[in-house]
Coordinates of N, CA and C in Angstrom, one line a residue:
M1 N 101.9 -84.0 14.6 CA 102.7 -85.2 14.5 C 102.9 -85.7 15.9
S2 N 102.8 -87.0 16.1 CA 103.0 -87.6 17.4 C 104.5 -87.7 17.7
D3 N 104.8 -88.0 19.0 CA 106.2 -88.1 19.3 C 106.9 -89.2 18.5
D4 N 106.2 -90.3 18.3 CA 106.8 -91.4 17.6 C 107.0 -91.0 16.1
D5 N 106.1 -90.3 15.5 CA 106.2 -89.8 14.2 C 107.5 -88.9 14.0
I6 N 107.6 -88.0 15.0 CA 108.8 -87.1 15.0 C 110.1 -87.9 15.1
R7 N 110.1 -88.9 16.0 CA 111.4 -89.7 16.1 C 111.7 -90.5 14.9
D8 N 110.6 -91.0 14.2 CA 110.8 -91.8 13.0 C 111.2 -90.9 11.8
R9 N 110.6 -89.8 11.7 CA 110.9 -88.9 10.6 C 112.2 -88.1 10.7
F10 N 112.5 -87.7 11.9 CA 113.6 -86.8 12.1 C 114.8 -87.4 12.7
Q11 N 114.6 -88.6 13.3 CA 115.7 -89.4 13.9 C 116.6 -88.5 14.8
M12 N 116.1 -87.9 15.8 CA 116.8 -87.0 16.6 C 118.0 -87.6 17.3
L13 N 119.1 -86.8 17.4 CA 120.3 -87.2 18.0 C 120.2 -87.0 19.5
K14 N 121.1 -87.5 20.3 CA 121.1 -87.3 21.8 C 121.3 -85.8 22.1
S15 N 120.9 -85.4 23.2 CA 121.1 -84.0 23.6 C 122.6 -83.8 23.9
S16 N 123.1 -82.6 23.6 CA 124.5 -82.2 23.8 C 124.6 -81.8 25.2
N17 N 125.9 -81.5 25.6 CA 126.2 -81.1 26.9 C 126.0 -79.5 27.1
G18 N 125.3 -78.9 26.3 CA 125.1 -77.5 26.4 C 125.9 -76.7 25.4
S19 N 126.9 -77.3 24.7 CA 127.6 -76.6 23.7 C 126.8 -76.6 22.4
V20 N 127.5 -76.9 21.3 CA 126.8 -76.9 20.0 C 125.8 -78.1 20.0
S21 N 124.6 -77.9 19.6 CA 123.6 -79.0 19.6 C 123.8 -79.8 18.3
H22 N 124.0 -81.1 18.5 CA 124.1 -82.0 17.4 C 122.9 -82.0 16.5
N23 N 121.7 -81.8 17.1 CA 120.5 -81.7 16.4 C 120.4 -80.5 15.5
L24 N 121.0 -79.4 15.9 CA 121.1 -78.2 15.1 C 122.1 -78.4 13.9
L25 N 123.2 -79.1 14.2 CA 124.1 -79.4 13.1 C 123.4 -80.3 12.0
K26 N 122.6 -81.3 12.5 CA 121.9 -82.2 11.6 C 120.9 -81.4 10.8
S27 N 120.1 -80.5 11.5 CA 119.1 -79.7 10.9 C 119.7 -78.8 9.7
R28 N 120.8 -78.2 10.0 CA 121.5 -77.4 9.0 C 122.0 -78.2 7.8
A29 N 122.5 -79.4 8.1 CA 123.0 -80.2 7.1 C 121.9 -80.7 6.2
C30 N 120.8 -81.1 6.8 CA 119.6 -81.5 6.0 C 119.0 -80.4 5.2
E31 N 118.9 -79.2 5.8 CA 118.4 -78.1 5.0 C 119.3 -77.8 3.8
T32 N 120.6 -77.8 4.0 CA 121.5 -77.6 2.8 C 121.3 -78.7 1.8
C33 N 121.2 -79.9 2.2 CA 121.0 -81.1 1.3 C 119.7 -80.9 0.5
Y34 N 118.7 -80.5 1.2 CA 117.4 -80.3 0.6 C 117.4 -79.2 -0.5
Q35 N 118.2 -78.2 -0.2 CA 118.3 -77.1 -1.2 C 119.2 -77.3 -2.3
T36 N 120.3 -78.0 -2.0 CA 121.4 -78.2 -3.1 C 121.4 -79.6 -3.7
G37 N 120.9 -80.6 -3.0 CA 121.0 -81.9 -3.6 C 122.4 -82.6 -3.2
N38 N 123.2 -81.9 -2.4 CA 124.5 -82.5 -1.9 C 124.3 -83.0 -0.5
R39 N 124.5 -84.3 -0.3 CA 124.3 -84.9 1.0 C 125.4 -84.4 1.9
G40 N 125.1 -84.3 3.2 CA 126.0 -83.9 4.2 C 127.0 -84.9 4.6
T41 N 128.1 -84.5 5.2 CA 129.1 -85.4 5.7 C 129.3 -85.1 7.1
P42 N 128.7 -85.9 8.0 CA 128.9 -85.7 9.4 C 130.3 -85.6 9.9
F43 N 130.7 -84.4 10.4 CA 132.0 -84.2 11.0 C 133.1 -84.3 9.9
G44 N 132.7 -84.1 8.6 CA 133.6 -84.2 7.5 C 134.0 -85.6 7.0
I45 N 133.2 -86.6 7.5 CA 133.5 -88.0 7.1 C 132.7 -88.3 5.9
E46 N 133.3 -88.5 4.8 CA 132.6 -88.7 3.5 C 132.4 -90.2 3.3
F47 N 131.3 -90.7 4.0 CA 130.9 -92.1 3.9 C 129.4 -92.2 3.8
F48 N 129.0 -93.0 2.9 CA 127.5 -93.3 2.7 C 127.4 -94.8 2.6
Y49 N 126.6 -95.4 3.5 CA 126.5 -96.9 3.4 C 125.5 -97.3 2.3
F50 N 124.8 -96.3 1.7 CA 124.0 -96.6 0.6 C 123.9 -95.3 -0.2
G51 N 124.2 -95.4 -1.5 CA 124.2 -94.3 -2.4 C 125.5 -93.5 -2.3
D52 N 125.5 -92.3 -2.7 CA 126.7 -91.5 -2.7 C 126.4 -90.1 -2.2
G53 N 127.2 -89.1 -2.6 CA 127.0 -87.7 -2.0 C 126.0 -86.9 -2.7
V54 N 125.2 -87.5 -3.7 CA 124.2 -86.8 -4.3 C 122.8 -87.3 -3.8
W55 N 122.0 -86.4 -3.4 CA 120.7 -86.7 -2.9 C 119.7 -86.6 -4.1
E56 N 119.1 -87.7 -4.5 CA 118.2 -87.7 -5.6 C 116.9 -88.5 -5.3
P57 N 116.1 -87.9 -4.4 CA 114.8 -88.7 -4.1 C 113.8 -88.5 -5.2
Q58 N 112.9 -89.5 -5.3 CA 111.9 -89.4 -6.3 C 110.9 -88.3 -5.8
D59 N 110.8 -88.1 -4.5 CA 109.9 -87.1 -4.0 C 110.6 -86.4 -2.8
K60 N 110.8 -85.1 -2.8 CA 111.5 -84.4 -1.7 C 110.9 -84.6 -0.3
D61 N 109.7 -85.1 -0.2 CA 109.1 -85.4 1.1 C 109.2 -86.8 1.5
D62 N 109.9 -87.6 0.7 CA 110.1 -89.0 1.0 C 111.5 -89.3 1.6
P63 N 111.5 -89.6 2.9 CA 112.8 -89.8 3.6 C 113.6 -90.9 3.1
T64 N 113.1 -91.8 2.2 CA 113.9 -93.0 1.8 C 115.1 -92.5 0.9
G65 N 115.0 -91.3 0.4 CA 116.1 -90.7 -0.4 C 117.3 -90.4 0.5
C66 N 117.1 -90.4 1.8 CA 118.1 -90.0 2.8 C 118.9 -91.2 3.3
I67 N 118.4 -92.4 3.0 CA 119.0 -93.7 3.5 C 120.5 -93.7 3.1
G68 N 121.4 -94.0 4.0 CA 122.8 -94.1 3.7 C 123.6 -92.9 4.2
C69 N 122.9 -91.8 4.5 CA 123.5 -90.6 5.0 C 123.6 -90.7 6.5
G70 N 124.8 -90.3 7.1 CA 125.0 -90.3 8.5 C 124.0 -89.4 9.3
W71 N 123.6 -88.3 8.7 CA 122.7 -87.4 9.3 C 121.3 -88.0 9.4
Y72 N 121.0 -88.9 8.6 CA 119.6 -89.5 8.6 C 119.5 -90.5 9.7
D73 N 120.4 -91.5 9.8 CA 120.3 -92.5 10.8 C 121.7 -92.7 11.4
F74 N 122.1 -91.9 12.3 CA 123.5 -91.8 12.8 C 123.9 -93.2 13.3
A75 N 123.1 -93.9 14.1 CA 123.5 -95.1 14.7 C 123.8 -96.2 13.6
K76 N 123.0 -96.3 12.6 CA 123.2 -97.2 11.5 C 124.4 -96.8 10.7
W77 N 124.6 -95.5 10.4 CA 125.7 -95.0 9.7 C 127.0 -95.4 10.5
R78 N 127.0 -95.1 11.8 CA 128.2 -95.4 12.6 C 128.5 -96.9 12.6
D79 N 127.5 -97.8 12.7 CA 127.7 -99.2 12.7 C 128.3 -99.7 11.3
E80 N 127.8 -99.1 10.2 CA 128.2 -99.5 8.9 C 129.7 -99.0 8.7
L81 N 130.0 -97.8 9.1 CA 131.3 -97.3 9.0 C 132.3 -98.1 9.8
N82 N 131.9 -98.5 11.0 CA 132.8 -99.3 11.9 C 133.0 -100.7 11.2
S83 N 132.0 -101.2 10.6 CA 132.1 -102.5 9.9 C 133.2 -102.4 8.8
C84 N 133.1 -101.3 8.0 CA 134.0 -101.1 6.9 C 135.5 -100.9 7.4
V85 N 135.6 -100.2 8.5 CA 136.9 -100.0 9.1 C 137.5 -101.4 9.6
K86 N 136.7 -102.2 10.2 CA 137.2 -103.5 10.7 C 137.6 -104.4 9.5
K87 N 136.8 -104.4 8.4 CA 137.1 -105.2 7.2 C 138.4 -104.7 6.6
A88 N 138.6 -103.4 6.6 CA 139.8 -102.8 6.0 C 141.1 -103.1 6.8
G89 N 140.9 -103.3 8.1 CA 142.0 -103.6 9.0 C 142.3 -105.1 9.0
S90 N 141.5 -105.9 8.4 CA 141.8 -107.3 8.5 C 142.8 -107.8 7.4

């Protein structure tokens, strides 16, 4: 796999400061989801901007089943969560 393919498929998080690796947390969450069908909740925050807590892809190798989960695209998840918080505060 090329570096671009790895970034697109795995959407790596930034490096940590030497403590717990966020990428390791993501990896474990995704492994659990893949095995159980229960989507992860980054840092215990139960928010999905698309879908819900159940992972039901048509094909387990198709990453589109992950859309909406914070572990899949953390930047988009954060932006969508912040948008909901702002709307709720209005």
